[in-house]
Amino acid sequence: MKRLLAFIRKEFLHIFRDPRTMIILFGMPVAQLLIFGFVISNEIRDAKIAILDKSNDQQSREIVHRLLSSGYFRVGAELETEASIEACFKANQANLVVVFEPDFGRKLERNHRASMQLIADASDPNMAEMLSNYVQGIVFEYVNDLNRTSESPTFIQASYRMLFNPALKGVYMFVPGTMALILMLISAMMTSITIAREKEMGTMEVLLVSPLNPFQILIGKLTPYFFLSLINASLILLMAYFVFGLPILGSSLLLVLVSMLFILMALSLGVLISTVAKNQEVAMFISMFALLLPTLLLSGFIFPIENMPKILQYLSIFMPPKYFIIILKNLMIKGIGMSYIWKEVVILGLFLLVFMLISIRKFKIRLE
Amino acid sequence: MTAISIQNLHKSFASNRAVNEVSLNINRGELFGLIGPDGAGKTSLMRLIASLLLPDSGSVHVFGFDTRRDYRSIRKQLGYMPGRFSLYPDLTVEENLHFWATVFGTTIDRHYHLIEQIYKPLEPFKKRKAGQLSGGMKQKLALSCALIHSPSLLLLDEPTTGVDAVSRMEFWDMLQGLKGKDMTLLVSTPYMDEADLCDRIALMQQGKILSAGNPHHLRTQFIGRLWEVKTPQIHPLKQRLNALFGCEVAHLFGQCLHWTCQADMSIDKVEQVLKQFHIPIDSLREIEPGIEDCFIQIARS
Amino acid sequence: MEKDIIRVRNLTKKFGDFVANDQLTFEVKQGEIFGFLGANGAGKTTAIRMLCGLSKPTSGEMEVAGFDAYTQTELIKKNIGYMSQKFSLYDDLTIWENIRFFGGIYGLSRSAIRDRSKEMLTRLGIVNLSNRLIRDIPPGWKQKIAFSVAILHKPQIVFLDEPTGGVDPVTRRQFWDLIYEAIDQGITVFVTTHYMDEAEYCHRLSMMVNGRIVALDSPEALKQRFGSSSMNDVFVQLARSGEKSS
């Protein structure tokens, strides 16, 4: 145990003494999130909405007022009939139409239930989902305010309709994708590089002939990166929550547990890469090709998987980040629990198991 | 008693025969030198002994343990310093030493007496990063790290390569200081002049052991008599001699020419041969062959 | 023979506060083998870099092959050859491809490259190996080929930085035979080595300690001055005295 602790301590020293590692570890997530976030929050400020208020009472006007004073939206058009919605989109007068049902306010007072509809132009799916989320957030706030003064709980049913890309498949927010990407890179790339560096410097030879067993060497290498990745994941989530106001609707505990699972999976993948790579350059190269590009291109982060050619769709089955992104989306944005994501969790667990087994088998106690 | 026993050892990498039919015994408590040029197979042989490589055929036993099956038992008693010095450049002198001590399940204090002589000069720099040390100091630190767990067998792979003559001498002094502490030392080096500092040596080239034994004994196996000739026209003389005998009998050694003649050739005959070239000779004397002369003779035959 | 091919006066190189080379003054005569000795970290590499036109001196005068160190570094580079133990030839190219590449960067014509490489390969006795990859050539041979490539463009002077490190004694002597052949062709040789017997092959030796040249003479004279029969002893005495004074 003392040996292991000495090893872990040494790894932390390596990390803290190398400015490049520190920048990659902590600069990259913040920078990436800010870049994505900046681009997106800029667009939100310009978003045009159209209002179709069939009720036109105090409550619906209050909600519209709140939407407009939030700073994210401005009114592109006032609509009279449902028929004019599509025309309004086509004329690019609005990205989102908010429809209140007739007698919205009265239903709310009497039944404590009312419904509204959000119709989005889903040809830009990211934008559509984002706008809907913002509106939803504002409505949610309004309901909260109502509930504070009334005894029986009020509920506003906000249903979505997406035009032009009705299923809204493969659409998700940037945060789950960024998180998957960063955790994958840091966990897998950094571990593979640090193991390869020992080989390059010749210290691995001495570690191998020392009483440390391969398992201890691996645990010693992985522990620091596990904690750093965890800090990173928290950093991303906190930034997403506080800076960009992204909701975390599901269980935070579950979110942390699933992130740990994904990090472990990525770490074992890093070990696997290092068993093949002889030096740092090769480790870097493999990581880039095996991790960065697939995570960006094949996990559904940027391109919806459903729109890909069949062969790439099959390939994406083998991309662990894909499952992590699905889990994150479900947990954070849809707010659903374990019962809906267990399949993806099991798949990630399987990946972890397979990578671990192969790496332990391939990690050599000798030099060839 | 035998510390390392090697039998008919073979090891190839692709088409390259790194270690070719090597058999060797190294005794306990001995300072053994593995001497040969780059590419002779010294590093591979070291790694085979350290159980870091598996033999293609043949066997290596260290303290009676087989490197294939009982590698764990071997590794417990082993100190190993690879050619590139096993140091972490971003850790300080002290952190390096402390790390290796802990990894080997010991403390710096427990065996400090072993490394005291070597580590002392480094004490003032113990907060300095290992990467910023001079070559000689890195070497001292690496040796301290390899010694800190008081191994029974210490493998040093080319510890003096690329190090200047002064640091080399100091290093050998340190190794001499370790003798008699019940430690077997195996050192590889490309420098022939270091042979005389070992108890026994093996000369290696192209994966094979050309000859093994104590340096003095090896010298007595030199065939013929060796003459040292001094002349201002050293190159022409060498060419003439080699041309006359039809093979390489003479080689340069510093400012002298070393000429190997048959044992039955008298000094009169030698002088007679030299005279016919009409090259001025400053001095001529018979000398005892050095290890380098022996190596050249064996390598040429 | 008496013309100076390298002339250095008070040559100094500083890195910040650190004086790597302190007031070096020496000449190298055309056609001689000049040995440049010193302990690790004594400042040899820094000096060689300046002499090869790779770095500018902090102060002092320096002329290599008749060209000035400050203003004519490009001309210096054209007129010298360089070879070191660490880098000499590309491992993944064949002998012939290496020759063609290095001949090309020194501006030799196609026919000159062909003629000289043929002559060189014949002299080394490796005509049939010219399509072999360098990585498949034994290390000792690699050094001999590297040296021949370094003088392919017939430079006035060739710098050899530990050319024989780790090479076996037989090949090492063959390497020195090549050096003597180069001298016969009028090429000046500037060499560093850790082998003290090789130091004695040089016509003159300079010995560097802590950035300064502390001795410069023929091996014979040096041995006499220090009352010693071996060059190794001279080297150790000089290096030790430098350590004490610093």
Coordinates of N, CA and C in Angstrom, one line a residue, chain B residues 83-248:
Chain B
G83 N 20.6 1.8 -19.5 CA 21.5 2.8 -20.2 C 21.1 4.2 -20.1
R84 N 19.8 4.4 -20.0 CA 19.3 5.8 -20.1 C 19.1 6.4 -18.7
F85 N 19.7 5.8 -17.7 CA 19.5 6.3 -16.3 C 18.0 6.3 -15.9
S86 N 17.6 5.5 -15.0 CA 16.2 5.5 -14.7 C 15.8 6.6 -13.7
L87 N 15.8 7.8 -14.2 CA 15.5 9.0 -13.3 C 14.3 9.7 -13.9
Y88 N 13.5 10.3 -13.0 CA 12.4 11.2 -13.5 C 13.0 12.6 -13.5
P89 N 13.1 13.2 -14.7 CA 13.8 14.5 -14.7 C 13.0 15.6 -14.0
D90 N 11.7 15.4 -13.9 CA 10.9 16.5 -13.3 C 10.7 16.3 -11.8
L91 N 11.3 15.3 -11.3 CA 11.3 15.1 -9.8 C 12.7 15.6 -9.3
T92 N 12.8 16.0 -8.0 CA 14.0 16.5 -7.5 C 14.9 15.2 -7.1
V93 N 16.1 15.5 -6.8 CA 17.1 14.5 -6.4 C 16.5 13.6 -5.3
E94 N 16.0 14.3 -4.3 CA 15.5 13.6 -3.1 C 14.2 12.8 -3.4
E95 N 13.4 13.4 -4.2 CA 12.1 12.8 -4.6 C 12.4 11.5 -5.4
N96 N 13.3 11.5 -6.3 CA 13.7 10.4 -7.0 C 14.2 9.2 -6.1
L97 N 15.1 9.6 -5.2 CA 15.6 8.6 -4.3 C 14.5 8.0 -3.4
H98 N 13.7 8.9 -2.9 CA 12.6 8.5 -2.0 C 11.6 7.6 -2.7
F99 N 11.3 8.0 -4.0 CA 10.4 7.1 -4.7 C 10.9 5.7 -4.9
W100 N 12.1 5.6 -5.4 CA 12.6 4.2 -5.6 C 12.8 3.5 -4.3
A101 N 13.2 4.2 -3.3 CA 13.3 3.5 -2.0 C 11.9 2.9 -1.6
T102 N 10.9 3.7 -1.7 CA 9.5 3.2 -1.3 C 9.0 2.1 -2.2
V103 N 9.3 2.3 -3.5 CA 8.8 1.2 -4.4 C 9.5 -0.1 -4.1
F104 N 10.7 -0.1 -3.6 CA 11.4 -1.3 -3.3 C 11.1 -1.7 -1.8
G105 N 10.2 -1.0 -1.2 CA 9.8 -1.4 0.1 C 10.8 -1.1 1.2
T106 N 11.6 -0.1 1.1 CA 12.6 0.3 2.1 C 12.6 1.8 2.3
T107 N 13.5 2.2 3.1 CA 13.6 3.7 3.3 C 15.0 4.1 3.0
I108 N 15.2 5.4 2.8 CA 16.5 5.9 2.5 C 17.4 5.6 3.6
D109 N 16.9 5.8 4.9 CA 17.8 5.6 6.0 C 18.3 4.2 6.2
R110 N 17.5 3.2 5.9 CA 17.9 1.9 6.3 C 19.2 1.5 5.6
H111 N 19.4 1.8 4.3 CA 20.6 1.4 3.6 C 21.5 2.6 3.3
Y112 N 21.3 3.6 4.0 CA 22.0 4.9 3.7 C 23.5 4.6 3.6
H113 N 24.0 3.7 4.5 CA 25.5 3.5 4.6 C 26.0 3.0 3.2
L114 N 25.1 2.3 2.5 CA 25.5 1.7 1.2 C 25.8 2.8 0.2
I115 N 24.9 3.9 0.2 CA 25.0 4.9 -0.8 C 25.7 6.1 -0.3
E116 N 26.1 6.1 0.9 CA 26.6 7.4 1.5 C 27.7 8.0 0.7
Q117 N 28.7 7.2 0.4 CA 29.9 7.7 -0.4 C 29.4 8.3 -1.7
I118 N 28.5 7.7 -2.4 CA 28.0 8.1 -3.7 C 27.1 9.3 -3.6
Y119 N 26.2 9.3 -2.6 CA 25.2 10.3 -2.6 C 25.6 11.6 -1.9
K120 N 26.6 11.5 -1.1 CA 27.1 12.7 -0.3 C 27.3 13.9 -1.2
P121 N 28.0 13.8 -2.4 CA 28.2 15.0 -3.2 C 26.9 15.6 -3.7
L122 N 25.9 14.8 -3.7 CA 24.6 15.3 -4.2 C 23.7 16.0 -3.2
E123 N 24.1 15.7 -1.9 CA 23.3 16.3 -0.8 C 22.9 17.8 -1.0
P124 N 24.0 18.6 -1.3 CA 23.7 20.0 -1.5 C 22.6 20.3 -2.6
F125 N 22.5 19.4 -3.5 CA 21.6 19.6 -4.6 C 20.3 18.9 -4.5
K126 N 19.9 18.4 -3.3 CA 18.8 17.5 -3.2 C 17.5 18.1 -3.6
K127 N 17.4 19.4 -3.6 CA 16.1 20.0 -4.0 C 16.1 20.4 -5.5
R128 N 17.2 20.0 -6.2 CA 17.3 20.3 -7.6 C 16.6 19.2 -8.4
K129 N 16.0 19.6 -9.5 CA 15.4 18.6 -10.4 C 16.5 17.7 -11.0
A130 N 16.2 16.5 -11.2 CA 17.2 15.5 -11.7 C 17.5 15.9 -13.1
G131 N 16.6 16.5 -13.9 CA 16.9 16.8 -15.3 C 17.9 17.9 -15.4
Q132 N 18.1 18.7 -14.3 CA 19.1 19.8 -14.4 C 20.5 19.5 -13.9
L133 N 20.7 18.2 -13.6 CA 22.0 17.8 -13.1 C 22.9 17.6 -14.2
S134 N 24.3 17.6 -13.9 CA 25.3 17.3 -15.0 C 25.3 15.8 -15.2
G135 N 25.9 15.4 -16.2 CA 26.0 14.0 -16.6 C 26.5 13.1 -15.4
G136 N 27.6 13.6 -14.8 CA 28.3 12.8 -13.8 C 27.4 12.7 -12.6
M137 N 26.6 13.8 -12.2 CA 25.8 13.8 -11.1 C 24.5 12.9 -11.3
K138 N 24.0 12.9 -12.5 CA 22.9 12.0 -12.9 C 23.3 10.6 -12.6
Q139 N 24.5 10.3 -13.1 CA 25.0 8.9 -13.0 C 25.1 8.5 -11.5
K140 N 25.6 9.4 -10.6 CA 25.6 9.1 -9.2 C 24.3 8.9 -8.6
L141 N 23.3 9.8 -9.0 CA 22.0 9.6 -8.5 C 21.3 8.3 -9.0
A142 N 21.5 8.0 -10.2 CA 21.0 6.7 -10.8 C 21.5 5.5 -10.0
L143 N 22.8 5.6 -9.7 CA 23.4 4.5 -9.0 C 22.9 4.4 -7.6
S144 N 22.7 5.6 -7.0 CA 22.1 5.6 -5.6 C 20.8 4.9 -5.6
C145 N 19.9 5.3 -6.6 CA 18.6 4.8 -6.7 C 18.6 3.2 -6.9
A146 N 19.6 2.8 -7.7 CA 19.6 1.3 -8.0 C 20.1 0.6 -6.8
L147 N 20.8 1.3 -5.9 CA 21.4 0.6 -4.7 C 20.6 0.6 -3.5
I148 N 19.6 1.5 -3.5 CA 18.9 1.9 -2.2 C 18.3 0.7 -1.5
H149 N 17.9 -0.3 -2.3 CA 17.3 -1.5 -1.6 C 18.3 -2.6 -1.3
S150 N 19.6 -2.3 -1.4 CA 20.6 -3.2 -1.1 C 20.5 -4.5 -1.9
P151 N 20.5 -4.5 -3.2 CA 20.3 -5.7 -4.0 C 21.5 -6.6 -3.9
S152 N 21.2 -7.9 -4.1 CA 22.3 -8.9 -4.1 C 23.0 -8.9 -5.5
L153 N 22.3 -8.5 -6.5 CA 22.9 -8.4 -7.9 C 22.6 -7.0 -8.4
L154 N 23.6 -6.4 -8.9 CA 23.4 -5.0 -9.5 C 23.8 -5.1 -10.9
L155 N 22.9 -4.8 -11.8 CA 23.1 -4.8 -13.3 C 23.3 -3.3 -13.7
L156 N 24.4 -3.0 -14.3 CA 24.6 -1.6 -14.7 C 24.9 -1.6 -16.2
D157 N 23.9 -1.1 -17.0 CA 24.1 -1.2 -18.5 C 24.7 0.1 -19.0
E158 N 25.9 0.0 -19.4 CA 26.7 1.1 -20.0 C 26.6 2.4 -19.1
P159 N 27.0 2.3 -17.9 CA 26.9 3.5 -17.0 C 27.9 4.6 -17.4
T160 N 28.9 4.2 -18.1 CA 30.0 5.2 -18.4 C 30.0 5.7 -19.9
T161 N 29.0 5.3 -20.6 CA 29.0 5.7 -22.0 C 28.7 7.2 -22.2
G162 N 29.5 7.8 -23.0 CA 29.3 9.3 -23.2 C 29.7 10.1 -22.1
V163 N 30.4 9.5 -21.1 CA 30.8 10.3 -19.9 C 32.3 10.5 -20.0
D164 N 32.8 11.7 -19.6 CA 34.2 12.0 -19.9 C 35.1 11.1 -18.9
A165 N 36.4 11.2 -19.3 CA 37.4 10.3 -18.6 C 37.4 10.5 -17.1
V166 N 37.2 11.7 -16.6 CA 37.3 12.0 -15.2 C 36.1 11.3 -14.5
S167 N 34.9 11.6 -15.0 CA 33.7 11.0 -14.4 C 33.7 9.5 -14.5
R168 N 34.3 9.0 -15.6 CA 34.4 7.5 -15.7 C 35.3 6.9 -14.6
M169 N 36.4 7.6 -14.3 CA 37.3 7.1 -13.2 C 36.6 7.1 -11.9
E170 N 35.9 8.2 -11.6 CA 35.2 8.4 -10.4 C 34.1 7.3 -10.2
F171 N 33.5 7.0 -11.3 CA 32.4 5.9 -11.3 C 33.0 4.6 -10.9
W172 N 34.1 4.3 -11.5 CA 34.8 3.0 -11.2 C 35.2 2.9 -9.8
D173 N 35.7 4.1 -9.3 CA 36.1 4.1 -7.9 C 34.9 3.8 -7.0
M174 N 33.7 4.3 -7.4 CA 32.5 4.0 -6.6 C 32.2 2.5 -6.6
L175 N 32.3 1.9 -7.8 CA 32.0 0.5 -8.0 C 33.0 -0.3 -7.1
Q176 N 34.3 0.1 -7.1 CA 35.3 -0.7 -6.3 C 34.9 -0.6 -4.9
G177 N 34.3 0.6 -4.5 CA 33.9 0.7 -3.1 C 32.8 -0.2 -2.7
L178 N 32.0 -0.7 -3.7 CA 30.9 -1.5 -3.4 C 31.3 -3.0 -3.3
K179 N 32.5 -3.3 -3.7 CA 32.9 -4.7 -3.7 C 33.1 -5.1 -2.2
G180 N 33.0 -6.4 -2.0 CA 33.2 -6.9 -0.6 C 32.0 -6.6 0.2
K181 N 30.9 -6.2 -0.4 CA 29.6 -6.0 0.4 C 28.6 -7.1 0.0
D182 N 29.1 -8.2 -0.3 CA 28.3 -9.3 -0.7 C 27.3 -9.0 -1.9
M183 N 27.8 -8.2 -2.8 CA 27.0 -7.8 -3.9 C 27.7 -8.2 -5.2
T184 N 26.9 -8.8 -6.1 CA 27.5 -9.2 -7.4 C 27.2 -8.0 -8.3
L185 N 28.3 -7.6 -9.0 CA 28.1 -6.4 -9.9 C 28.4 -6.9 -11.4
L186 N 27.4 -6.6 -12.3 CA 27.6 -6.8 -13.7 C 27.5 -5.5 -14.4
V187 N 28.6 -5.1 -15.1 CA 28.7 -3.8 -15.7 C 29.0 -4.0 -17.2
S188 N 28.3 -3.3 -18.1 CA 28.6 -3.4 -19.5 C 29.3 -2.1 -19.9
T189 N 30.2 -2.2 -20.8 CA 30.9 -1.0 -21.3 C 31.5 -1.2 -22.7
P190 N 31.5 -0.1 -23.5 CA 32.2 -0.2 -24.7 C 33.7 0.2 -24.6
Y191 N 34.1 0.6 -23.4 CA 35.5 1.1 -23.3 C 36.4 -0.1 -22.8
M192 N 37.3 -0.4 -23.7 CA 38.2 -1.6 -23.4 C 39.1 -1.3 -22.2
D193 N 39.4 0.0 -22.0 CA 40.4 0.3 -21.0 C 39.8 0.1 -19.6
E194 N 38.5 -0.1 -19.5 CA 37.8 -0.4 -18.2 C 37.9 -1.8 -17.8
A195 N 38.4 -2.7 -18.7 CA 38.4 -4.1 -18.5 C 39.3 -4.4 -17.2
D196 N 40.4 -3.7 -17.1 CA 41.3 -4.1 -16.0 C 40.8 -3.7 -14.7
L197 N 39.7 -3.0 -14.6 CA 39.1 -2.7 -13.3 C 38.1 -3.7 -12.8
C198 N 37.9 -4.8 -13.7 CA 36.9 -5.8 -13.3 C 37.7 -7.1 -12.8
D199 N 37.0 -7.9 -12.0 CA 37.5 -9.1 -11.6 C 37.6 -10.1 -12.8
R200 N 36.5 -10.2 -13.5 CA 36.5 -11.0 -14.7 C 35.7 -10.3 -15.8
I201 N 36.0 -10.6 -17.0 CA 35.3 -9.9 -18.1 C 34.9 -10.9 -19.2
A202 N 34.0 -10.5 -20.0 CA 33.6 -11.2 -21.2 C 33.7 -10.2 -22.4
L203 N 34.4 -10.6 -23.4 CA 34.4 -9.7 -24.6 C 33.3 -10.2 -25.5
M204 N 32.5 -9.2 -26.0 CA 31.3 -9.6 -26.8 C 31.4 -8.9 -28.1
Q205 N 31.0 -9.5 -29.2 CA 30.8 -8.9 -30.5 C 29.7 -9.7 -31.3
Q206 N 28.9 -8.9 -31.9 CA 27.8 -9.5 -32.7 C 27.1 -10.7 -32.0
G207 N 26.7 -10.4 -30.8 CA 25.9 -11.4 -30.1 C 26.6 -12.5 -29.4
K208 N 27.9 -12.6 -29.7 CA 28.7 -13.8 -29.2 C 29.7 -13.3 -28.2
I209 N 30.0 -14.3 -27.3 CA 31.1 -14.0 -26.4 C 32.4 -14.5 -27.0
L210 N 33.3 -13.6 -27.3 CA 34.6 -13.9 -27.9 C 35.5 -14.7 -27.0
S211 N 35.5 -14.2 -25.7 CA 36.4 -14.7 -24.8 C 36.0 -14.3 -23.4
A212 N 36.2 -15.1 -22.4 CA 35.8 -14.7 -21.0 C 36.9 -15.2 -20.1
G213 N 37.0 -14.4 -19.0 CA 38.0 -14.8 -18.0 C 38.5 -13.6 -17.2
N214 N 39.5 -13.8 -16.4 CA 40.0 -12.6 -15.7 C 40.9 -11.8 -16.7
P215 N 41.0 -10.5 -16.6 CA 41.7 -9.8 -17.6 C 43.2 -10.2 -17.8
H216 N 43.8 -10.5 -16.7 CA 45.2 -11.0 -16.8 C 45.3 -12.3 -17.6
H217 N 44.4 -13.2 -17.3 CA 44.4 -14.5 -18.0 C 44.1 -14.3 -19.5
L218 N 43.2 -13.4 -19.8 CA 42.9 -13.1 -21.3 C 44.2 -12.6 -22.0
R219 N 45.0 -11.8 -21.3 CA 46.2 -11.2 -21.9 C 47.2 -12.3 -22.2
T220 N 47.2 -13.3 -21.3 CA 48.2 -14.4 -21.5 C 47.8 -15.2 -22.7
Q221 N 46.6 -15.2 -23.1 CA 46.1 -16.0 -24.3 C 46.4 -15.3 -25.6
F222 N 47.0 -14.1 -25.5 CA 47.4 -13.4 -26.7 C 48.4 -14.2 -27.5
I223 N 48.2 -14.4 -28.8 CA 49.1 -15.2 -29.6 C 50.2 -14.3 -30.2
G224 N 51.4 -14.7 -30.0 CA 52.5 -14.0 -30.6 C 53.1 -13.0 -29.6
R225 N 54.0 -12.2 -30.1 CA 54.6 -11.1 -29.3 C 54.1 -9.8 -29.9
L226 N 54.0 -8.8 -29.0 CA 53.5 -7.5 -29.4 C 54.6 -6.5 -29.3
W227 N 54.9 -5.8 -30.4 CA 55.9 -4.8 -30.4 C 55.3 -3.4 -30.5
E228 N 55.8 -2.5 -29.7 CA 55.4 -1.1 -29.8 C 56.4 -0.3 -30.6
V229 N 56.0 0.3 -31.7 CA 57.0 1.0 -32.6 C 56.6 2.5 -32.6
K230 N 57.6 3.3 -32.4 CA 57.3 4.8 -32.5 C 58.0 5.3 -33.7
T231 N 57.3 6.0 -34.5 CA 57.9 6.6 -35.7 C 57.1 7.8 -36.1
P232 N 57.9 8.8 -36.7 CA 57.1 10.0 -37.2 C 56.2 9.6 -38.4
Q233 N 56.5 8.5 -39.1 CA 55.7 8.2 -40.3 C 54.9 6.9 -40.0
I234 N 54.0 7.1 -39.1 CA 53.3 5.9 -38.5 C 52.4 5.3 -39.6
H235 N 51.7 6.1 -40.4 CA 50.8 5.5 -41.3 C 51.5 4.7 -42.5
P236 N 52.5 5.3 -43.1 CA 53.2 4.5 -44.1 C 53.8 3.2 -43.5
L237 N 54.3 3.3 -42.3 CA 54.9 2.0 -41.7 C 53.8 1.0 -41.6
K238 N 52.6 1.4 -41.1 CA 51.5 0.5 -40.9 C 51.2 -0.2 -42.2
Q239 N 51.0 0.6 -43.2 CA 50.6 0.1 -44.5 C 51.7 -0.9 -45.1
R240 N 52.9 -0.6 -44.9 CA 54.0 -1.4 -45.4 C 54.0 -2.8 -44.7
L241 N 53.9 -2.7 -43.3 CA 53.9 -3.9 -42.6 C 52.7 -4.9 -43.0
N242 N 51.5 -4.3 -43.0 CA 50.4 -5.1 -43.4 C 50.5 -5.6 -44.8
A243 N 51.1 -4.9 -45.7 CA 51.3 -5.3 -47.1 C 52.3 -6.5 -47.1
L244 N 53.3 -6.3 -46.3 CA 54.4 -7.4 -46.3 C 53.9 -8.7 -45.8
F245 N 53.0 -8.7 -44.7 CA 52.5 -9.9 -44.2 C 51.2 -10.4 -44.8
G246 N 50.7 -9.5 -45.6 CA 49.4 -9.9 -46.3 C 48.2 -9.9 -45.4
C247 N 48.3 -9.5 -44.2 CA 47.1 -9.3 -43.3 C 47.4 -8.2 -42.3
E248 N 46.4 -8.0 -41.5 CA 46.5 -6.8 -40.6 C 47.3 -7.2 -39.3

